[in-house]
Every structure is written in C-alpha cells, then in structure tokens.
Amino acid sequence: MARVKLHGFEEFENQLAQLGTRLVHIQGQAIYAGADIVADAVKAQIQALPVSDAWGGPGNPRHGVTAVEKKGLLESFGIAPAQTQGYYTNVKLGFDGYNDDKTDDWPRGKPNVMIARAIESGTSWSDKHPFFNKALQASRKRAEERMKEVMEREIQTAMEG
C-alpha cells in the first residue's frame, strides 16, 4: 500500500480555516466591486436619456424624460447594503425617494421607482427607453471579471497571511 507524507499540512489546514472565517467578507468585497461597475453603467445610461418637456398622450407619445425626472433618477440611484443569507450575498441596485415634480396627485413628488419603470417599459403616453436593461447587458461581463479578480486577490492574500 502506498504511503503519502505531507509536509506543512497543519499550516495548510490553518490557512483554510482562516480563509473560511474571512470568506463572507471577501465575497462581499467582490459583490460590491461588480455592483460598482454595473451602477456606473446605469448612471451613464441615465445621462444618455433624451430630455423632452413635451406632453405625451395616446397616439402621440413623449420621446424622452423631463429634466426633473432625469435629475431625480440620478440623485436617487444607488447600491443598497449587502444582505447575506446562508452562502449567498446579494446587493440591490435601485432608486429611492421622490423627485421634485410635485403635483396634486403626488404632493411629495413623483416616486423615482415609478418613473424608472415607466421609462424602462414605456407607457401609453411615453416611448420606452430600456436604460437599465442596456446597462446590465453592457456591463455584465466586466462586472463578472472584476468580481473574479477581487475574489482571487483576496483569497490569495488570506492564504498568504
């Protein structure tokens, strides 16, 4: 029967144990690195939205967003704090709060989430401009590569130290 003699096995075992305790933190760093890339792409797509102050209606849709809506989207867009459940860490990108377009129906201003959905999908009075989906598709590969780089670097650092 063959015999295998491992030198430094205890050291390797200690490195793995140390890595296990830091893995959730490392995973969070990688997720945020990828989310930053996607968030930058979404902000660029918001900047590229056409501005139109024309009123839209059925048969004559508006071909852009108002300057107030665009400003509200840019100011309210962000990355939510990470949530870890079991082995999964998630972050959400989205819109919060209200813009400055106050009306009788929306005395606090129009909800930015509602505006984003109307722009993304279109309405009977406004053309669709799928800015969020375009940003996701354009940045997915770069975000995945960045997350991979961060994971590899942090795991290497944890294993060395």
PDB file of C-alpha atoms in Angstrom:
ATOM      1  CA  MET A   1       0.000   0.000   0.000  1.00  0.00           C
ATOM      2  CA  ALA A   2       1.315   3.471  -0.855  1.00  0.00           C
ATOM      3  CA  ARG A   3       2.261   5.927   1.819  1.00  0.00           C
ATOM      4  CA  VAL A   4       1.908   9.665   1.468  1.00  0.00           C
ATOM      5  CA  LYS A   5       3.758  12.026   3.750  1.00  0.00           C
ATOM      6  CA  LEU A   6       2.533  15.599   3.742  1.00  0.00           C
ATOM      7  CA  HIS A   7       4.840  18.308   4.983  1.00  0.00           C
ATOM      8  CA  GLY A   8       3.237  21.507   6.182  1.00  0.00           C
ATOM      9  CA  PHE A   9      -0.254  20.032   6.229  1.00  0.00           C
ATOM     10  CA  GLU A  10      -1.081  21.709   9.550  1.00  0.00           C
ATOM     11  CA  GLU A  11      -0.063  25.070   8.112  1.00  0.00           C
ATOM     12  CA  PHE A  12      -2.296  24.493   5.084  1.00  0.00           C
ATOM     13  CA  GLU A  13      -5.159  23.441   7.355  1.00  0.00           C
ATOM     14  CA  ASN A  14      -4.744  26.654   9.376  1.00  0.00           C
ATOM     15  CA  GLN A  15      -4.765  28.717   6.182  1.00  0.00           C
ATOM     16  CA  LEU A  16      -8.014  27.074   5.073  1.00  0.00           C
ATOM     17  CA  ALA A  17      -9.574  27.698   8.479  1.00  0.00           C
ATOM     18  CA  GLN A  18      -8.555  31.358   8.320  1.00  0.00           C
ATOM     19  CA  LEU A  19      -9.961  31.622   4.797  1.00  0.00           C
ATOM     20  CA  GLY A  20     -13.261  30.143   5.950  1.00  0.00           C
ATOM     21  CA  THR A  21     -13.711  32.843   8.574  1.00  0.00           C
ATOM     22  CA  ARG A  22     -12.984  35.620   6.050  1.00  0.00           C
ATOM     23  CA  LEU A  23     -14.934  34.205   3.105  1.00  0.00           C
ATOM     24  CA  VAL A  24     -18.166  36.147   3.716  1.00  0.00           C
ATOM     25  CA  HIS A  25     -16.174  39.401   3.907  1.00  0.00           C
ATOM     26  CA  ILE A  26     -14.233  38.533   0.734  1.00  0.00           C
ATOM     27  CA  GLN A  27     -17.458  37.613  -1.040  1.00  0.00           C
ATOM     28  CA  GLY A  28     -18.975  40.978  -0.053  1.00  0.00           C
ATOM     29  CA  GLN A  29     -15.973  42.872  -1.403  1.00  0.00           C
ATOM     30  CA  ALA A  30     -16.271  41.072  -4.732  1.00  0.00           C
ATOM     31  CA  ILE A  31     -20.029  41.661  -4.980  1.00  0.00           C
ATOM     32  CA  TYR A  32     -19.615  45.393  -4.306  1.00  0.00           C
ATOM     33  CA  ALA A  33     -16.804  45.633  -6.872  1.00  0.00           C
ATOM     34  CA  GLY A  34     -19.112  44.158  -9.521  1.00  0.00           C
ATOM     35  CA  ALA A  35     -22.052  46.277  -8.399  1.00  0.00           C
ATOM     36  CA  ASP A  36     -19.950  49.437  -8.778  1.00  0.00           C
ATOM     37  CA  ILE A  37     -19.303  48.623 -12.419  1.00  0.00           C
ATOM     38  CA  VAL A  38     -22.994  47.983 -13.107  1.00  0.00           C
ATOM     39  CA  ALA A  39     -24.002  51.139 -11.190  1.00  0.00           C
ATOM     40  CA  ASP A  40     -21.628  53.257 -13.280  1.00  0.00           C
ATOM     41  CA  ALA A  41     -23.139  51.797 -16.457  1.00  0.00           C
ATOM     42  CA  VAL A  42     -26.679  52.558 -15.242  1.00  0.00           C
ATOM     43  CA  LYS A  43     -25.726  56.151 -14.406  1.00  0.00           C
ATOM     44  CA  ALA A  44     -24.194  56.547 -17.868  1.00  0.00           C
ATOM     45  CA  GLN A  45     -27.421  55.256 -19.438  1.00  0.00           C
ATOM     46  CA  ILE A  46     -29.487  57.695 -17.348  1.00  0.00           C
ATOM     47  CA  GLN A  47     -27.232  60.537 -18.524  1.00  0.00           C
ATOM     48  CA  ALA A  48     -27.857  59.437 -22.119  1.00  0.00           C
ATOM     49  CA  LEU A  49     -31.668  59.564 -21.812  1.00  0.00           C
ATOM     50  CA  PRO A  50     -33.211  62.162 -24.149  1.00  0.00           C
ATOM     51  CA  VAL A  51     -34.821  65.146 -22.429  1.00  0.00           C
ATOM     52  CA  SER A  52     -38.263  66.268 -23.570  1.00  0.00           C
ATOM     53  CA  ASP A  53     -40.708  68.594 -21.860  1.00  0.00           C
ATOM     54  CA  ALA A  54     -43.487  67.886 -24.361  1.00  0.00           C
ATOM     55  CA  TRP A  55     -46.707  66.395 -23.053  1.00  0.00           C
ATOM     56  CA  GLY A  56     -47.376  62.923 -24.346  1.00  0.00           C
ATOM     57  CA  GLY A  57     -50.616  61.157 -24.954  1.00  0.00           C
ATOM     58  CA  PRO A  58     -52.102  58.153 -26.722  1.00  0.00           C
ATOM     59  CA  GLY A  59     -51.033  58.242 -30.357  1.00  0.00           C
ATOM     60  CA  ASN A  60     -48.509  60.996 -29.608  1.00  0.00           C
ATOM     61  CA  PRO A  61     -46.040  59.634 -27.051  1.00  0.00           C
ATOM     62  CA  ARG A  62     -43.368  61.735 -25.379  1.00  0.00           C
ATOM     63  CA  HIS A  63     -39.915  60.847 -26.732  1.00  0.00           C
ATOM     64  CA  GLY A  64     -37.858  61.377 -23.584  1.00  0.00           C
ATOM     65  CA  VAL A  65     -37.881  62.286 -19.907  1.00  0.00           C
ATOM     66  CA  THR A  66     -38.187  65.667 -18.277  1.00  0.00           C
ATOM     67  CA  ALA A  67     -35.091  67.292 -16.830  1.00  0.00           C
ATOM     68  CA  VAL A  68     -36.625  66.959 -13.332  1.00  0.00           C
ATOM     69  CA  GLU A  69     -37.214  63.221 -13.826  1.00  0.00           C
ATOM     70  CA  LYS A  70     -33.680  62.696 -15.095  1.00  0.00           C
ATOM     71  CA  LYS A  71     -32.208  64.647 -12.170  1.00  0.00           C
ATOM     72  CA  GLY A  72     -34.340  62.669  -9.712  1.00  0.00           C
ATOM     73  CA  LEU A  73     -33.171  59.358 -11.171  1.00  0.00           C
ATOM     74  CA  LEU A  74     -29.513  60.346 -10.984  1.00  0.00           C
ATOM     75  CA  GLU A  75     -29.766  61.616  -7.415  1.00  0.00           C
ATOM     76  CA  SER A  76     -31.776  58.685  -6.076  1.00  0.00           C
ATOM     77  CA  PHE A  77     -29.885  55.827  -7.716  1.00  0.00           C
ATOM     78  CA  GLY A  78     -27.657  53.734  -5.502  1.00  0.00           C
ATOM     79  CA  ILE A  79     -26.491  50.400  -4.141  1.00  0.00           C
ATOM     80  CA  ALA A  80     -28.299  49.015  -1.099  1.00  0.00           C
ATOM     81  CA  PRO A  81     -26.361  47.418   1.769  1.00  0.00           C
ATOM     82  CA  ALA A  82     -25.414  43.782   1.208  1.00  0.00           C
ATOM     83  CA  GLN A  83     -27.592  41.048   2.643  1.00  0.00           C
ATOM     84  CA  THR A  84     -26.093  37.642   3.372  1.00  0.00           C
ATOM     85  CA  GLN A  85     -28.313  34.595   3.779  1.00  0.00           C
ATOM     86  CA  GLY A  86     -26.516  31.303   4.160  1.00  0.00           C
ATOM     87  CA  TYR A  87     -23.884  31.123   1.447  1.00  0.00           C
ATOM     88  CA  TYR A  88     -25.393  33.885  -0.686  1.00  0.00           C
ATOM     89  CA  THR A  89     -24.603  37.593  -0.563  1.00  0.00           C
ATOM     90  CA  ASN A  90     -26.811  39.961  -2.537  1.00  0.00           C
ATOM     91  CA  VAL A  91     -26.855  43.674  -3.208  1.00  0.00           C
ATOM     92  CA  LYS A  92     -29.618  45.569  -4.928  1.00  0.00           C
ATOM     93  CA  LEU A  93     -29.282  48.482  -7.310  1.00  0.00           C
ATOM     94  CA  GLY A  94     -32.228  50.797  -7.415  1.00  0.00           C
ATOM     95  CA  PHE A  95     -33.980  54.091  -6.905  1.00  0.00           C
ATOM     96  CA  ASP A  96     -35.184  55.670  -3.697  1.00  0.00           C
ATOM     97  CA  GLY A  97     -37.401  58.571  -2.761  1.00  0.00           C
ATOM     98  CA  TYR A  98     -39.242  61.156  -4.799  1.00  0.00           C
ATOM     99  CA  ASN A  99     -38.252  63.702  -7.431  1.00  0.00           C
ATOM    100  CA  ASP A 100     -39.034  67.427  -7.359  1.00  0.00           C
ATOM    101  CA  ASP A 101     -42.018  67.198  -9.750  1.00  0.00           C
ATOM    102  CA  LYS A 102     -44.801  67.900  -7.239  1.00  0.00           C
ATOM    103  CA  THR A 103     -48.375  67.636  -8.470  1.00  0.00           C
ATOM    104  CA  ASP A 104     -51.842  67.325  -6.931  1.00  0.00           C
ATOM    105  CA  ASP A 105     -51.605  63.540  -7.258  1.00  0.00           C
ATOM    106  CA  TRP A 106     -48.008  63.469  -5.988  1.00  0.00           C
ATOM    107  CA  PRO A 107     -47.618  66.260  -3.390  1.00  0.00           C
ATOM    108  CA  ARG A 108     -44.240  64.856  -2.217  1.00  0.00           C
ATOM    109  CA  GLY A 109     -43.046  64.491  -5.807  1.00  0.00           C
ATOM    110  CA  LYS A 110     -43.292  61.538  -8.174  1.00  0.00           C
ATOM    111  CA  PRO A 111     -41.704  58.297  -6.927  1.00  0.00           C
ATOM    112  CA  ASN A 112     -38.385  57.698  -8.678  1.00  0.00           C
ATOM    113  CA  VAL A 113     -39.055  53.949  -8.865  1.00  0.00           C
ATOM    114  CA  MET A 114     -42.284  54.631 -10.766  1.00  0.00           C
ATOM    115  CA  ILE A 115     -40.500  56.992 -13.172  1.00  0.00           C
ATOM    116  CA  ALA A 116     -37.720  54.448 -13.781  1.00  0.00           C
ATOM    117  CA  ARG A 117     -40.227  51.680 -14.545  1.00  0.00           C
ATOM    118  CA  ALA A 118     -42.224  53.944 -16.878  1.00  0.00           C
ATOM    119  CA  ILE A 119     -39.063  54.903 -18.764  1.00  0.00           C
ATOM    120  CA  GLU A 120     -37.786  51.322 -18.921  1.00  0.00           C
ATOM    121  CA  SER A 121     -41.047  49.797 -20.177  1.00  0.00           C
ATOM    122  CA  GLY A 122     -42.788  52.774 -21.768  1.00  0.00           C
ATOM    123  CA  THR A 123     -46.382  53.829 -21.271  1.00  0.00           C
ATOM    124  CA  SER A 124     -49.313  54.826 -23.441  1.00  0.00           C
ATOM    125  CA  TRP A 125     -48.045  58.431 -23.250  1.00  0.00           C
ATOM    126  CA  SER A 126     -44.264  57.867 -23.377  1.00  0.00           C
ATOM    127  CA  ASP A 127     -41.819  55.873 -25.503  1.00  0.00           C
ATOM    128  CA  LYS A 128     -39.814  53.181 -23.790  1.00  0.00           C
ATOM    129  CA  HIS A 129     -36.089  53.655 -23.215  1.00  0.00           C
ATOM    130  CA  PRO A 130     -34.757  50.426 -21.636  1.00  0.00           C
ATOM    131  CA  PHE A 131     -31.771  52.131 -19.984  1.00  0.00           C
ATOM    132  CA  PHE A 132     -31.463  49.719 -17.056  1.00  0.00           C
ATOM    133  CA  ASN A 133     -31.527  46.563 -19.169  1.00  0.00           C
ATOM    134  CA  LYS A 134     -28.984  48.043 -21.614  1.00  0.00           C
ATOM    135  CA  ALA A 135     -26.656  48.899 -18.739  1.00  0.00           C
ATOM    136  CA  LEU A 136     -26.947  45.389 -17.296  1.00  0.00           C
ATOM    137  CA  GLN A 137     -26.218  43.734 -20.620  1.00  0.00           C
ATOM    138  CA  ALA A 138     -23.313  46.060 -21.399  1.00  0.00           C
ATOM    139  CA  SER A 139     -21.614  45.711 -18.014  1.00  0.00           C
ATOM    140  CA  ARG A 140     -22.273  42.080 -17.054  1.00  0.00           C
ATOM    141  CA  LYS A 141     -19.006  40.620 -18.383  1.00  0.00           C
ATOM    142  CA  ARG A 142     -16.854  43.418 -16.916  1.00  0.00           C
ATOM    143  CA  ALA A 143     -18.592  43.071 -13.535  1.00  0.00           C
ATOM    144  CA  GLU A 144     -18.085  39.302 -13.503  1.00  0.00           C
ATOM    145  CA  GLU A 145     -14.405  39.705 -14.389  1.00  0.00           C
ATOM    146  CA  ARG A 146     -13.927  42.325 -11.686  1.00  0.00           C
ATOM    147  CA  MET A 147     -15.602  40.109  -9.082  1.00  0.00           C
ATOM    148  CA  LYS A 148     -13.365  37.216 -10.114  1.00  0.00           C
ATOM    149  CA  GLU A 149     -10.241  39.404  -9.806  1.00  0.00           C
ATOM    150  CA  VAL A 150     -11.215  40.635  -6.348  1.00  0.00           C
ATOM    151  CA  MET A 151     -12.028  37.104  -5.118  1.00  0.00           C
ATOM    152  CA  GLU A 152      -8.738  35.702  -6.397  1.00  0.00           C
ATOM    153  CA  ARG A 153      -6.696  38.571  -4.954  1.00  0.00           C
ATOM    154  CA  GLU A 154      -8.383  38.451  -1.549  1.00  0.00           C
ATOM    155  CA  ILE A 155      -8.206  34.668  -1.305  1.00  0.00           C
ATOM    156  CA  GLN A 156      -4.519  34.792  -2.210  1.00  0.00           C
ATOM    157  CA  THR A 157      -3.945  37.447   0.468  1.00  0.00           C
ATOM    158  CA  ALA A 158      -5.836  35.409   3.063  1.00  0.00           C
ATOM    159  CA  MET A 159      -3.897  32.255   2.228  1.00  0.00           C
ATOM    160  CA  GLU A 160      -0.531  34.044   2.476  1.00  0.00           C
ATOM    161  CA  GLY A 161      -1.229  35.894   5.685  1.00  0.00           C
TER     162      GLY A 161
END
